[in-house]
Short mmCIF file of C-alpha atoms in Angstrom, two decimals:
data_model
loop_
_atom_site.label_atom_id
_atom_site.label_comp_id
_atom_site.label_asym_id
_atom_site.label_seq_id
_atom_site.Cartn_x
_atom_site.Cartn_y
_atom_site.Cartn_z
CA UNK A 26 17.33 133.64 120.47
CA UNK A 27 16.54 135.35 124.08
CA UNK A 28 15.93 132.23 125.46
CA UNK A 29 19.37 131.38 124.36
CA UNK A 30 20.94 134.73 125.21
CA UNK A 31 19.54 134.48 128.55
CA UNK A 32 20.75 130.59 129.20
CA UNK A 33 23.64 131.57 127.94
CA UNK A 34 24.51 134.30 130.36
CA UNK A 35 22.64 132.07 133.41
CA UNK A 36 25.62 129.65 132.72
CA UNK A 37 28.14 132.26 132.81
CA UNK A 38 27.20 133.87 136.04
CA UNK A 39 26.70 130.39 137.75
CA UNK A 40 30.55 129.84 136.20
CA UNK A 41 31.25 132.89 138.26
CA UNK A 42 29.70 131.81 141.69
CA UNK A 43 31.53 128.50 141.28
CA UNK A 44 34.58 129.89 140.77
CA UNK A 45 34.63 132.51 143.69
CA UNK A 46 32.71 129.25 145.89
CA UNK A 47 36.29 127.41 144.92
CA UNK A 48 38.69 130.55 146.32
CA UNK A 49 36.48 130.01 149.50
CA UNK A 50 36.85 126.26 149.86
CA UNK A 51 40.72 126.75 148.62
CA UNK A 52 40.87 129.20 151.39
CA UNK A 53 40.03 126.57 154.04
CA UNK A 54 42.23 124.47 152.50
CA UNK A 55 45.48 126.95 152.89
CA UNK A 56 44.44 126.98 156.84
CA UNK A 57 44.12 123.53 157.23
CA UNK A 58 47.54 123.17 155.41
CA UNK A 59 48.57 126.07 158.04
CA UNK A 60 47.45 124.29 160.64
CA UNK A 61 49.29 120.50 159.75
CA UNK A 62 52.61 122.14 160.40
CA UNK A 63 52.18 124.51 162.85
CA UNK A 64 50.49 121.77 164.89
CA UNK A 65 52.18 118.83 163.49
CA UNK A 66 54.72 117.36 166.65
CA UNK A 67 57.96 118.59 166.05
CA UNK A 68 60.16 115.26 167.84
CA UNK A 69 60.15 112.99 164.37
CA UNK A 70 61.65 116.67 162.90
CA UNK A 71 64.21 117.03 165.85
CA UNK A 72 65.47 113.43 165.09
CA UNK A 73 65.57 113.92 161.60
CA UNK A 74 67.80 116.61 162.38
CA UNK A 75 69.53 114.94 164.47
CA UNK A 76 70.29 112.26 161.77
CA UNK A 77 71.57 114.70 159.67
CA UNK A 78 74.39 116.42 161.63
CA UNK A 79 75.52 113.41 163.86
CA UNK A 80 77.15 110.19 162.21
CA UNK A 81 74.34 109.22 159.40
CA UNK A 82 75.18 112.72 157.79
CA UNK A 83 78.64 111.69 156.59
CA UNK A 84 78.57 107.80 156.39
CA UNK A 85 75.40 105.00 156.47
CA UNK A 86 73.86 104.98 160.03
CA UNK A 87 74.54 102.00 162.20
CA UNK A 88 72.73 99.39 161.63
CA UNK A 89 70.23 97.85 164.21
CA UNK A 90 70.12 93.98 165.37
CA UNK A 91 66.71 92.77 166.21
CA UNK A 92 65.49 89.07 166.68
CA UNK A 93 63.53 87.17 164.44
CA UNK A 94 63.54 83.90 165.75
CA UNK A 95 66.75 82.64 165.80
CA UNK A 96 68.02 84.48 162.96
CA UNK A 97 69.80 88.22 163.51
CA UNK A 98 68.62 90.50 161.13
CA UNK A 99 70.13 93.91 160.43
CA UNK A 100 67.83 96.67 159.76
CA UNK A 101 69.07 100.37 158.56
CA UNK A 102 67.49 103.53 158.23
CA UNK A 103 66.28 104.39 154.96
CA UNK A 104 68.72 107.08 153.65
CA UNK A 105 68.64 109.04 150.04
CA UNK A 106 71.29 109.39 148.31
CA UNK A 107 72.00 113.07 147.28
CA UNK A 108 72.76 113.51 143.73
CA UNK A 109 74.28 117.14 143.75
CA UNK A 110 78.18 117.69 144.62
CA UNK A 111 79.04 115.49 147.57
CA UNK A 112 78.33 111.87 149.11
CA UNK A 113 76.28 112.71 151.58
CA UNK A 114 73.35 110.45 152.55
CA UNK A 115 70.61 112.93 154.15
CA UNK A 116 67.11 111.15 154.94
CA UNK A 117 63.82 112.53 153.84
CA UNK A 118 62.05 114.19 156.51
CA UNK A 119 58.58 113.28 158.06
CA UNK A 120 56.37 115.29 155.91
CA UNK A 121 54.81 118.46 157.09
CA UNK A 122 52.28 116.45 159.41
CA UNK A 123 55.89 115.97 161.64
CA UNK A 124 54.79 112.41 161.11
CA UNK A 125 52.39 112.57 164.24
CA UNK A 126 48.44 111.90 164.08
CA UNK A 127 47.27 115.54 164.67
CA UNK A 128 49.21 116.88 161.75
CA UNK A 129 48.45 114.11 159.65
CA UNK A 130 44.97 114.61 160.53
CA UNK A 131 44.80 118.19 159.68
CA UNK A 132 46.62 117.43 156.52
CA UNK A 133 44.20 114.78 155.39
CA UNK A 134 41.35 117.57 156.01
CA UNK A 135 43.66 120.01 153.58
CA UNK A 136 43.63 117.39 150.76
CA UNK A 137 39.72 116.64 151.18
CA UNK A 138 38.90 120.46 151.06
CA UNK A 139 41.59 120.96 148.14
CA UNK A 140 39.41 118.05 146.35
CA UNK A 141 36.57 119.55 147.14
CA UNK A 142 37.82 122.78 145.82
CA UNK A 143 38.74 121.50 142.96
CA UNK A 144 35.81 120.06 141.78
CA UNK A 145 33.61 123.20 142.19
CA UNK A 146 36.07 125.36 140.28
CA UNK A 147 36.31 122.15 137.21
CA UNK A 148 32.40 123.25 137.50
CA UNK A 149 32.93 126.08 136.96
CA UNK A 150 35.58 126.55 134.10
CA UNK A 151 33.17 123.68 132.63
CA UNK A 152 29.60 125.97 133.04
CA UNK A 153 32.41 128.98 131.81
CA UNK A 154 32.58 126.51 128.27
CA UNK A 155 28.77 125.67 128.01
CA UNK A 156 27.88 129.75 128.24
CA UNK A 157 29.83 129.89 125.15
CA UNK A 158 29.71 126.61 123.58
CA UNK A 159 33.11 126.68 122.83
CA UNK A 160 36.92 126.07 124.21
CA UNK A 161 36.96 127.77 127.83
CA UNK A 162 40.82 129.40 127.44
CA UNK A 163 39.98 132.28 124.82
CA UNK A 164 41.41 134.58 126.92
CA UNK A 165 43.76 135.20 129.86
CA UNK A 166 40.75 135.16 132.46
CA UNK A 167 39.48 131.43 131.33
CA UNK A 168 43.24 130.34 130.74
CA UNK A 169 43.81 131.33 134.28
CA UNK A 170 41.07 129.62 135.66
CA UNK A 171 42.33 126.49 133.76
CA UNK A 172 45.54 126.31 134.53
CA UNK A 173 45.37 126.50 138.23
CA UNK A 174 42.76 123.76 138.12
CA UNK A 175 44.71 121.86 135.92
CA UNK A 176 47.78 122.35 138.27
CA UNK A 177 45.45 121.21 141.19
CA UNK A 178 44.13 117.95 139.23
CA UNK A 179 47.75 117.32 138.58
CA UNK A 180 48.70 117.28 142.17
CA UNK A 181 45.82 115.56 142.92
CA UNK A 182 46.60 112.52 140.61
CA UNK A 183 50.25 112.10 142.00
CA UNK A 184 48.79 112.35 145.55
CA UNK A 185 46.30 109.37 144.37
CA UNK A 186 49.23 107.37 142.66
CA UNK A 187 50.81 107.24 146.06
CA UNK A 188 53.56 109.69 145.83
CA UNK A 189 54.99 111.55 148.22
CA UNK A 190 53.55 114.56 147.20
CA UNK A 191 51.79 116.38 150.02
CA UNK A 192 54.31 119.06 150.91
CA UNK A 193 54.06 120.65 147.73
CA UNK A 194 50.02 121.36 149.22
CA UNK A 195 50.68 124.66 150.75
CA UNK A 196 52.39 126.00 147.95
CA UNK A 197 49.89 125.43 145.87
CA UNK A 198 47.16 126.34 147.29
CA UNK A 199 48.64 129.87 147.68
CA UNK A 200 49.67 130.16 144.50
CA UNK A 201 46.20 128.88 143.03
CA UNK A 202 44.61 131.52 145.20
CA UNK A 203 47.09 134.20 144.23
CA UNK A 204 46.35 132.91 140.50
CA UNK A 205 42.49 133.07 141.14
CA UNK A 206 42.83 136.94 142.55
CA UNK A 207 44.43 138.42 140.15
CA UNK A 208 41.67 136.19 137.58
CA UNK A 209 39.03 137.96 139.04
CA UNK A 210 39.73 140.89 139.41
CA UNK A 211 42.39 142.03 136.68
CA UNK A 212 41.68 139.45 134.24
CA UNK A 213 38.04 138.75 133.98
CA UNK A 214 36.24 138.87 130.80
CA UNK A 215 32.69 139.01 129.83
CA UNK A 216 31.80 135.80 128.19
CA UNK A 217 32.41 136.20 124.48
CA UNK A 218 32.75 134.85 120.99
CA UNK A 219 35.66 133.76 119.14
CA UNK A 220 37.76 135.98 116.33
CA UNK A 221 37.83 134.13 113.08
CA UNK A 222 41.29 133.02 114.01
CA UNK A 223 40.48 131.11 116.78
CA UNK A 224 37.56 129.00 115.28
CA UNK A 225 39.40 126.00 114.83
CA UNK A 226 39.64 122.75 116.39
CA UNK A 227 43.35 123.43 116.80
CA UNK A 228 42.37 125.66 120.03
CA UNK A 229 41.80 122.49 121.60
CA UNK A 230 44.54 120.95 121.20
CA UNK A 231 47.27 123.86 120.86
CA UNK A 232 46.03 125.46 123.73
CA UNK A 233 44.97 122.52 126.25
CA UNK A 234 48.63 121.17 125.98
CA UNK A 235 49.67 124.24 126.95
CA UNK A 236 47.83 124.85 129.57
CA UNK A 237 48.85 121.05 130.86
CA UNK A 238 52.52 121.79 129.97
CA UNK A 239 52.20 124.99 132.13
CA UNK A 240 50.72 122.95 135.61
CA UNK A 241 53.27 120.35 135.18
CA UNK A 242 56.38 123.03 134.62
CA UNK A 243 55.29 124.88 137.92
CA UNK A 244 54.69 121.55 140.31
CA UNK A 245 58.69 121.35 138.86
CA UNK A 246 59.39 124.64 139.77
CA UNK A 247 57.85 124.49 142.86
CA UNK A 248 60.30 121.58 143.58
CA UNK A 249 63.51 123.42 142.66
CA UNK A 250 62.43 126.23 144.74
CA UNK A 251 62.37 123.91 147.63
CA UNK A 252 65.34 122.32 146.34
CA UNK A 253 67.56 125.03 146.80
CA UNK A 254 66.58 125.98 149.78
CA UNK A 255 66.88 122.55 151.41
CA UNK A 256 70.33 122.00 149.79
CA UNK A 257 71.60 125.13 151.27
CA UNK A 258 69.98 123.98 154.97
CA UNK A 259 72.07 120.65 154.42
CA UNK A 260 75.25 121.94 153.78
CA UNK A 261 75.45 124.32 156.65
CA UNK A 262 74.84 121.25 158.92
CA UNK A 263 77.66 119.74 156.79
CA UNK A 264 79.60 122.61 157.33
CA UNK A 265 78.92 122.67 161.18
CA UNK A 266 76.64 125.72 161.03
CA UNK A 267 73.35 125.45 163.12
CA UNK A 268 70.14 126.98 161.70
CA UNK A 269 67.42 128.58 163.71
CA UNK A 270 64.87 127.07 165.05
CA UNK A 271 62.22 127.77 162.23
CA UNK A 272 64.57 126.89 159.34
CA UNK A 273 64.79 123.66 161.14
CA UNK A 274 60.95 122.65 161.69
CA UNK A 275 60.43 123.78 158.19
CA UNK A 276 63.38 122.06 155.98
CA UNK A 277 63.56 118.82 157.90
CA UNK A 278 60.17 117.89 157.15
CA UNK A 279 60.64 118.39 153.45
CA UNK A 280 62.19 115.75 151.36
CA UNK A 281 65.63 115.38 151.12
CA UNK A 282 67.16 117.99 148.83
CA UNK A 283 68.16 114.37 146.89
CA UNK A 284 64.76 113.84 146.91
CA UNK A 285 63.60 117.09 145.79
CA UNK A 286 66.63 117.41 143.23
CA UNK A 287 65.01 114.41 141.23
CA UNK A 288 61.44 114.98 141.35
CA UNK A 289 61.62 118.36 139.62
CA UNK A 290 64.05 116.39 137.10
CA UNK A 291 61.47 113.88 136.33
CA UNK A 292 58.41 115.96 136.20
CA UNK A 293 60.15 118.57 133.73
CA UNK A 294 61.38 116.12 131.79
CA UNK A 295 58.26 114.21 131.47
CA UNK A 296 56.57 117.43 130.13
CA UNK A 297 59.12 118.77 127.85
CA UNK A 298 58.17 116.43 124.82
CA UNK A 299 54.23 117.45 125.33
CA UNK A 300 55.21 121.30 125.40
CA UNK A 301 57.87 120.42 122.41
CA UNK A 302 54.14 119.12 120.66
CA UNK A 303 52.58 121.95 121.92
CA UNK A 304 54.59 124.27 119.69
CA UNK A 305 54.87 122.08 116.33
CA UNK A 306 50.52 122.24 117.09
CA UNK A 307 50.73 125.99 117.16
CA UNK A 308 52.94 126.38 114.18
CA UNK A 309 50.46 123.89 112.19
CA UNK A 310 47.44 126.18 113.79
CA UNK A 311 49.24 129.54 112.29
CA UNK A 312 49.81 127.76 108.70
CA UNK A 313 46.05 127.06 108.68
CA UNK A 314 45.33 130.15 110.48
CA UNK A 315 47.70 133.04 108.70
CA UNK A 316 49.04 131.09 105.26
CA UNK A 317 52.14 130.58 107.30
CA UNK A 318 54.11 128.11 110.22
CA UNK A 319 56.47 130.53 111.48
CA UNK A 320 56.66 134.86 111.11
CA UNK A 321 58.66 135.62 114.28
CA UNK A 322 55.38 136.93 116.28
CA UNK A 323 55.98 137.47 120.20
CA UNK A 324 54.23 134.91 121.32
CA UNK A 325 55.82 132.64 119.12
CA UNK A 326 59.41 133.75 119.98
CA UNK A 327 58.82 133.11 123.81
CA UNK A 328 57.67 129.82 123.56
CA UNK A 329 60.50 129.20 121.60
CA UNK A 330 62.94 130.24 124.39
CA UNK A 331 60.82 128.64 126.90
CA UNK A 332 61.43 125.65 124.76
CA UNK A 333 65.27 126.15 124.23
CA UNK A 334 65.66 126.85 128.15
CA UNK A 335 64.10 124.02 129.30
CA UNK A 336 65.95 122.38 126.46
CA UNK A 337 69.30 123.59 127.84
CA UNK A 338 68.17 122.26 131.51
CA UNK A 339 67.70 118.95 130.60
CA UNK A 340 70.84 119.12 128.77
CA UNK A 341 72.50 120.72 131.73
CA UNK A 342 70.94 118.07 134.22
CA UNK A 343 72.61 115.23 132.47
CA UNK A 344 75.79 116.71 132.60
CA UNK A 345 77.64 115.86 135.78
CA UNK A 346 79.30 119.11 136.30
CA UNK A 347 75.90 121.12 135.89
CA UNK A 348 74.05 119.26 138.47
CA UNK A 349 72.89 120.15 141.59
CA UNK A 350 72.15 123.81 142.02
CA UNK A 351 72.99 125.25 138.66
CA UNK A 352 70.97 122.87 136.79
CA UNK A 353 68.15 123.56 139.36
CA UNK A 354 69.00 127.37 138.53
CA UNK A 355 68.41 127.47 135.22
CA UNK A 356 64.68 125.15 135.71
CA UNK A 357 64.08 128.22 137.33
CA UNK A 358 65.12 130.90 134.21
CA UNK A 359 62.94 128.38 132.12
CA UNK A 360 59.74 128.49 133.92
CA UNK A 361 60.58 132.07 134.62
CA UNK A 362 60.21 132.70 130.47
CA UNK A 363 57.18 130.87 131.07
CA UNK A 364 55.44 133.23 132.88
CA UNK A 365 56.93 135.90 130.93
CA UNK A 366 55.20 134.01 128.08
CA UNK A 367 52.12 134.09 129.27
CA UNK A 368 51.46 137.76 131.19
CA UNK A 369 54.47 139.75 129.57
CA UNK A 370 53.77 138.67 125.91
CA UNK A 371 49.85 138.98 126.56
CA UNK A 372 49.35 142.17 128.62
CA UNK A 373 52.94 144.28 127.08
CA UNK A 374 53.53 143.08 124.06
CA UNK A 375 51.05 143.32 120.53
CA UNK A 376 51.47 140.94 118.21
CA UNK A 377 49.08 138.38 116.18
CA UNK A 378 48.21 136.44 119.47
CA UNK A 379 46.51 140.06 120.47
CA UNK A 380 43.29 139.55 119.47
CA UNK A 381 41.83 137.91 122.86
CA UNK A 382 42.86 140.82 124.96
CA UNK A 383 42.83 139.61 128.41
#
């Protein structure tokens, strides 16, 4: 039994070092990320720029006649097509590497060390499970941990299915690091056993999907952010305004707010029937659980609205007049409940989800 005991709590401390290794890795990682567009070349940006507020920003751009043989072929810029309020065609910008070698270079150094990061901190949410032989998301400290590598993996796997991706890097990184702070400091908890309650193999399930629902909903939220602020950059070139200098560098190497519009549609729609699972789990869990499906408790009640938010954006999305920034608006109430799920409900409110504590 001390041999146990003292494995046991071997396992938990190494979970520890890994996990503070990973905020130092993940730290490199946010510099490196600094560093591909501070010291990416700005020319690809200017002419992206200048793209957008000279003829190609109200109509298709010219096409170009080169030679191929004796046959005239007409080549065009590739243009996106924004689906907001208007018929502009805006074109994505270079990337935050300013399409140039040295900030490609430094960004390709960002995603190795983010890899890198990741794996140490999957080591060490998986050590965190072994020192207690059970589901590592008991409590907020181990759902922390999980989610932000889950949210990492998940960037990770759309970077290696070749999508265009890599701008949502800094972002994340930040917020993972943000996430990991607060983790250690505010949320830790000793390694534990489970309450009665949670001794089920629904925690698995319920809670996993929860977590994945979670990383998915904030790579979408991290897109609507962006989003909005490139669709306001666009239409005060359309308007004839001229943004500064750093507005500039920063939104024309982002996607086109087309571009951006659509991916946080698709990813939050391609979540919303896992987290709709996730709650028809958790109401099986609590009939097994408390003799019942449904009683009204907090945590219950959120994800609920969470659900009927997100419900309501999707909705809102495929409605032509609610596209564009209002739609993108309320993606952003939904991920805001959330949040509020998942710290308000656990650290203000008491209810039968209480017995973790943090």
């Amino acid at each position: 039994m001390n041999l146990a005991a003292a494995t046991n709590e071997s396992l938990a401390h190494t979970s520890n070092v890994l996990i503070y290794s990973s905020m130092a890795v993940y730290t490199l990682a946010f510099f490196a990320h600094i560093a591909e567009w501070v010291l990416g070349s700005r020319s690809k940006v200017g002419r992206t720029a200048a793209a957008l507020s000279g003829p190609a920003a109200g109509a298709s751009a010219p096409a170009v006649v080169t030679q191929a043989g004796s046959t005239a072929v007409l080549e065009r810029p590739k243009v996106v097509t924004r689906s907001a309020a208007g018929t502009r065609d805006v074109p994505d910008g270079p990337g935050a590497a300013g399409g140039t070698f040295k900030g490609d270079l430094w960004g390709r150094i960002a995603v190795s060390l983010t890899v890198v990061a990741f794996a140490v901190e999957a080591g060490g949410v998986i050590t965190r499970a072994l020192s207690v032989q059970r589901a590592p998301w008991a409590n907020m400290y181990e759902f922390s941990i999980t989610f932000s590598t889950v949210a990492v993996g998940s960037y990770l796997v759309l970077l290696a299915l070749k999508k265009n991706v890599r701008w949502i890097g800094l972002p994340l990184v930040t917020t993972v690091l943000l996430d990991l702070g607060i983790a250690v400091t505010t949320l830790y908890t000793d390694s534990d056993q489970l309450v009665p309650a949670l001794h089920s193999y629904w925690l698995w399930i319920h809670v996993s999907t929860a977590i994945i629902c979670g990383a998915v909903f904030y790579l979408g939220a991290v897109g609507t952010v962006l989003y909005l602020f490139r669709d306001s950059y666009e239409n005060k070139l359309a308007s004839g305004g001229t943004p500064g200098k750093f507005a500039t560098s920063v939104m024309e190497r982002l996607p086109s707010a087309s571009s951006l519009d659509k991916f946080a549609y698709r990813i939050n729609a391609a979540v919303f029937p896992l987290w709709t699972f996730t709650i028809i789990a958790g109401a099986i869990w609590a009939g097994d659980a408390w003799g019942r499906y449904w009683g009204w408790d907090p945590k219950e009640v959120w994800s609920f609205i969470t659900w009927v938010a997100y419900a309501a954006y999707l909705h809102a999305r495929a409605t032509a007049g609610w596209k564009g920034r209002k739609a993108a608006c309320l993606a952003l109430v939904a991920f805001a409940c959330w949040l509020f799920n998942y710290y308000g409900v656990n650290i203000f409110v008491t209810g039968l989800h209480s017995y973790a504590g943090v």
